[in-house]
């Protein structure tokens, strides 16, 4: 059952990515951020009320730091999804376990084991391969921004861990993250001007928020009820579903070289996850 929760989360996240790309044809970048965050903050606020968790916190500064990094990661990921093939953008976002290994080694002064070194090197070889093919119209900037989303996601998870260790509920962590995203989105959209929404674009932006929230809820359910290593590896199925949606909706295909790079990144991430203690609780709050 736990595996099904994670697979469901992967499907929801892949659908969210597809809707982001579809919406971008008529909806502005900051509008997408605003609607995604607004819907998520509304859903999370309702859950906090239902569970009687409360919104007050004694760690507002840490929340703001985590929200700033997490939203920056989300913006980079959305930018990559809009400008790159879905499978490529999703894979770049899932480089975060590689960066998490490096951050853990640097901050905890851990031992540089052979497995850690191999997983990191394998991941960066995959990244170098993926940087070359399937970059439409010379969109190397979008590719690098997609890679930056992986790094920022790793930094965001690092700060989520700090918050969780202070006793902050995950729902409250996600609430402040989405609240900051909503405020930033409405300010930027007000400056550049909100795009008029027709029935189709309204459906897309609502789907982005709903699929993103459902993905977060089901992922949290998976991590809460199962082995963190198994669930973490299963999360890479998002890349498979994104590749499928890219082919079915946008007729996007991958070259053999690009597919090889993606496989190396997936293997690297799996190795990075495997080196963690299975019993260790993994922070699952959204980036």
Coordinates of C-alpha atoms in Angstrom, one line a residue:
X1 CA 0.0 0.0 0.0
X2 CA 2.9 2.4 0.8
X3 CA 4.3 1.8 -2.7
X4 CA 1.0 2.7 -4.2
X5 CA 0.9 6.0 -2.3
X6 CA 4.3 6.9 -3.7
X7 CA 3.4 5.9 -7.2
X8 CA 0.2 7.9 -6.9
X9 CA 2.3 10.9 -5.8
X10 CA 4.6 10.5 -8.8
X11 CA 1.6 10.5 -11.1
X12 CA 0.2 13.6 -9.5
X13 CA 3.6 15.4 -9.8
X14 CA 4.0 14.4 -13.4
X15 CA 0.5 15.6 -14.2
X16 CA 1.3 18.9 -12.5
X17 CA 4.4 19.3 -14.7
X18 CA 2.3 18.7 -17.8
X19 CA -0.3 21.2 -16.7
X20 CA 2.4 23.8 -16.1
X21 CA 3.6 23.4 -19.6
X22 CA 0.1 23.5 -21.0
X23 CA -0.8 26.6 -19.0
X24 CA 2.3 28.5 -20.0
X25 CA 1.0 29.0 -23.5
X26 CA -1.6 31.5 -22.2
X27 CA -0.7 32.2 -18.5
X28 CA 2.3 34.2 -17.3
X29 CA 5.1 32.6 -15.3
X30 CA 4.3 34.5 -12.1
X31 CA 0.6 33.9 -12.5
X32 CA 1.3 30.1 -12.5
X33 CA 3.4 30.5 -9.3
X34 CA 0.6 32.5 -7.7
X35 CA -2.2 30.1 -8.5
X36 CA -0.1 27.1 -7.6
X37 CA 0.8 28.6 -4.2
X38 CA -2.7 30.0 -3.5
X39 CA -4.5 26.7 -4.0
X40 CA -1.9 24.9 -2.0
X41 CA -2.0 27.3 0.9
X42 CA -5.8 27.1 1.0
X43 CA -5.8 23.3 1.1
X44 CA -3.0 23.2 3.8
X45 CA -4.7 25.8 5.9
X46 CA -7.9 23.8 5.8
X47 CA -6.0 20.7 7.0
X48 CA -4.3 22.6 9.8
X49 CA -7.7 23.8 11.0
X50 CA -9.1 20.2 10.8
X51 CA -6.2 18.8 12.7
X52 CA -6.2 21.7 15.1
X53 CA -2.4 22.3 14.7
X54 CA -2.4 26.0 14.8
X55 CA -0.6 28.6 12.7
X56 CA 1.6 30.3 15.3
X57 CA 5.3 29.5 15.3
X58 CA 8.3 30.4 17.4
X59 CA 10.6 29.8 14.4
X60 CA 9.4 32.4 11.9
X61 CA 12.9 33.3 10.8
X62 CA 13.8 29.7 10.0
X63 CA 10.4 29.4 8.2
X64 CA 11.2 32.4 6.0
X65 CA 14.7 31.1 5.2
X66 CA 13.3 27.7 4.2
X67 CA 10.4 29.4 2.2
X68 CA 12.8 31.6 0.3
X69 CA 15.0 28.7 -0.8
X70 CA 12.1 26.4 -1.4
X71 CA 10.3 28.9 -3.6
X72 CA 13.4 29.7 -5.5
X73 CA 13.8 26.0 -6.2
X74 CA 10.1 25.8 -7.3
X75 CA 10.6 28.8 -9.7
X76 CA 13.6 27.3 -11.3
X77 CA 11.8 24.0 -11.7
X78 CA 8.8 25.6 -13.2
X79 CA 11.0 27.6 -15.6
X80 CA 12.7 24.5 -16.7
X81 CA 9.4 22.7 -17.2
X82 CA 8.1 25.5 -19.4
X83 CA 11.3 25.7 -21.6
X84 CA 12.5 22.1 -21.8
X85 CA 11.0 18.7 -22.5
X86 CA 9.1 17.5 -19.4
X87 CA 11.3 14.4 -19.0
X88 CA 14.6 16.5 -19.1
X89 CA 13.3 19.2 -16.7
X90 CA 12.0 16.6 -14.2
X91 CA 15.2 14.6 -14.3
X92 CA 17.2 17.8 -13.6
X93 CA 15.0 18.5 -10.6
X94 CA 15.6 15.0 -9.2
X95 CA 19.3 15.6 -8.9
X96 CA 18.6 16.9 -5.4
X97 CA 19.7 13.6 -3.7
X98 CA 23.2 14.0 -5.3
X99 CA 23.5 17.5 -3.9
X100 CA 22.0 16.4 -0.5
X101 CA 24.9 13.9 -0.3
X102 CA 27.4 16.7 -0.9
X103 CA 25.7 19.0 1.6
X104 CA 25.6 16.2 4.3
X105 CA 29.3 15.5 3.8
X106 CA 30.3 19.2 4.0
X107 CA 28.0 20.1 7.0
X108 CA 28.3 17.0 9.0
X109 CA 32.0 16.4 8.0
X110 CA 31.1 12.8 7.3
X111 CA 33.4 10.2 6.0
X112 CA 34.0 10.2 2.2
X113 CA 33.0 6.6 1.5
X114 CA 33.6 4.9 -1.8
X115 CA 29.8 4.6 -2.3
X116 CA 29.2 8.3 -1.7
X117 CA 32.0 9.4 -4.1
X118 CA 30.8 6.9 -6.7
X119 CA 27.1 8.1 -6.5
X120 CA 28.1 11.7 -6.7
X121 CA 30.5 11.2 -9.7
X122 CA 27.9 9.0 -11.4
X123 CA 25.3 11.7 -11.0
X124 CA 27.4 14.4 -12.4
X125 CA 28.4 12.3 -15.4
X126 CA 24.7 11.9 -16.1
X127 CA 24.2 15.6 -15.7
X128 CA 27.0 16.4 -18.2
X129 CA 25.5 13.9 -20.7
X130 CA 22.1 15.4 -20.2
X131 CA 23.4 19.0 -20.8
X132 CA 24.4 18.2 -24.4
X133 CA 21.4 16.6 -26.1
X134 CA 17.7 17.5 -26.3
X135 CA 18.2 21.2 -25.5
X136 CA 15.8 22.9 -28.0
X137 CA 16.8 26.1 -29.6
X138 CA 20.0 26.4 -27.6
X139 CA 18.1 26.6 -24.3
X140 CA 21.2 26.0 -22.2
X141 CA 20.1 28.6 -19.8
X142 CA 16.9 26.7 -19.0
X143 CA 18.9 23.5 -18.6
X144 CA 21.2 25.2 -16.1
X145 CA 18.3 26.7 -14.3
X146 CA 16.7 23.2 -14.1
X147 CA 19.9 21.9 -12.5
X148 CA 19.9 24.8 -10.1
X149 CA 16.4 23.7 -9.0
X150 CA 18.0 20.4 -7.9
X151 CA 20.6 22.2 -5.8
X152 CA 18.1 24.6 -4.2
X153 CA 15.8 21.7 -3.5
X154 CA 18.6 19.9 -1.6
X155 CA 19.2 23.1 0.4
X156 CA 15.5 23.5 1.1
X157 CA 15.3 19.9 2.4
X158 CA 18.3 20.6 4.6
X159 CA 16.3 23.5 6.2
X160 CA 13.1 21.5 6.4
X161 CA 15.1 19.0 8.5
X162 CA 16.1 21.8 10.9
X163 CA 12.4 22.8 11.3
X164 CA 11.2 19.3 11.8
X165 CA 13.8 18.7 14.5
X166 CA 12.5 21.8 16.3
X167 CA 9.1 20.0 16.5
X168 CA 7.4 22.0 13.8
X169 CA 4.6 20.0 12.1
X170 CA 5.1 19.4 8.4
X171 CA 1.8 21.0 7.5
X172 CA 2.9 24.3 9.2
X173 CA 6.2 24.1 7.3
X174 CA 4.3 23.7 4.0
X175 CA 1.8 26.5 4.9
X176 CA 4.5 29.1 5.4
X177 CA 6.3 28.0 2.2
X178 CA 3.1 28.3 0.2
X179 CA 2.1 31.6 1.9
X180 CA 5.4 33.2 0.9
X181 CA 4.9 31.9 -2.7
X182 CA 1.4 33.3 -2.8
X183 CA 2.5 36.8 -1.6
X184 CA 5.5 36.9 -4.0
X185 CA 3.4 35.6 -6.9
X186 CA 0.6 38.2 -6.4
X187 CA 3.2 41.1 -6.1
X188 CA 5.0 40.1 -9.3
X189 CA 1.9 39.3 -11.2
X190 CA 0.5 42.7 -10.2
X191 CA 3.6 44.4 -11.5
X192 CA 3.7 42.6 -14.9
X193 CA -0.1 42.3 -15.1
X194 CA -2.3 39.2 -14.6
X195 CA -3.2 37.3 -17.7
X196 CA -6.9 36.9 -18.5
X197 CA -8.0 33.4 -17.9
X198 CA -10.4 31.6 -20.2
X199 CA -12.1 28.3 -19.3
X200 CA -9.2 26.2 -20.5
X201 CA -6.4 28.1 -18.8
X202 CA -8.5 28.3 -15.6
X203 CA -8.8 24.5 -15.7
X204 CA -5.0 24.2 -16.1
X205 CA -4.0 26.5 -13.2
X206 CA -6.6 24.8 -10.9
X207 CA -5.2 21.5 -11.9
X208 CA -1.6 22.6 -11.2
X209 CA -2.6 23.5 -7.6
X210 CA -4.7 20.4 -7.0
X211 CA -2.2 18.0 -8.5
X212 CA 0.6 19.6 -6.6
X213 CA -1.3 19.4 -3.3
X214 CA -2.4 15.8 -3.9
X215 CA 1.2 14.9 -4.8
X216 CA 2.4 16.4 -1.6
X217 CA -0.2 14.7 0.6
X218 CA 0.2 11.2 -1.0
X219 CA 4.0 11.5 -0.8
X220 CA 3.8 12.5 2.9
X221 CA 1.5 9.5 3.5
X222 CA 4.0 7.2 1.7
X223 CA 7.0 8.4 3.8
X224 CA 4.9 8.3 7.0
X225 CA 3.9 4.7 6.5
X226 CA 6.9 3.0 4.9
X227 CA 10.6 2.5 4.5
X228 CA 12.2 5.8 3.6
X229 CA 14.7 4.2 1.2
X230 CA 12.1 2.2 -0.7
X231 CA 9.8 5.3 -1.0
X232 CA 12.7 7.5 -2.0
X233 CA 13.7 5.3 -4.8
X234 CA 10.1 4.9 -6.0
X235 CA 9.8 8.7 -6.2
X236 CA 12.0 8.5 -9.3
X237 CA 9.0 7.0 -11.1
X238 CA 7.9 10.6 -11.6
X239 CA 10.5 10.7 -14.4
X240 CA 8.9 7.7 -16.1
X241 CA 5.4 9.2 -15.9
X242 CA 6.7 12.6 -17.1
X243 CA 8.4 10.9 -20.1
X244 CA 5.2 9.2 -20.9
X245 CA 3.1 12.4 -20.7
X246 CA 5.7 14.3 -22.7
X247 CA 5.3 11.7 -25.5
X248 CA 1.5 11.4 -25.4
X249 CA 0.7 15.1 -25.0
X250 CA 3.6 17.0 -26.6
X251 CA 5.0 14.3 -28.9
X252 CA 8.4 14.7 -27.2
X253 CA 10.9 11.9 -27.7
X254 CA 14.3 11.4 -26.1
X255 CA 17.5 10.5 -27.9
X256 CA 19.5 7.5 -26.7
X257 CA 22.2 9.7 -25.3
X258 CA 19.6 11.8 -23.3
X259 CA 18.0 8.6 -22.0
X260 CA 21.4 7.3 -20.9
X261 CA 22.1 10.5 -19.0
X262 CA 18.7 10.2 -17.2
X263 CA 19.4 6.6 -16.3
X264 CA 22.8 7.6 -14.7
X265 CA 21.1 10.4 -12.7
X266 CA 18.4 8.0 -11.5
X267 CA 21.0 5.4 -10.5
X268 CA 23.1 8.0 -8.7
X269 CA 20.0 9.3 -6.8
X270 CA 19.1 5.7 -5.8
X271 CA 22.6 5.1 -4.5
X272 CA 22.5 8.3 -2.6
X273 CA 19.2 7.3 -1.0
X274 CA 20.5 3.8 -0.2
X275 CA 23.4 5.1 1.8
X276 CA 20.9 6.6 4.3
X277 CA 19.8 4.7 7.4
X278 CA 16.6 2.9 6.4
X279 CA 14.9 3.8 9.7
X280 CA 15.8 7.5 9.4
X281 CA 12.8 9.7 8.9
X282 CA 13.0 11.8 5.8
X283 CA 11.6 15.3 5.6
X284 CA 8.8 15.3 3.0
X285 CA 7.6 18.9 3.2
X286 CA 7.4 20.4 -0.3
X287 CA 10.5 22.1 -1.5

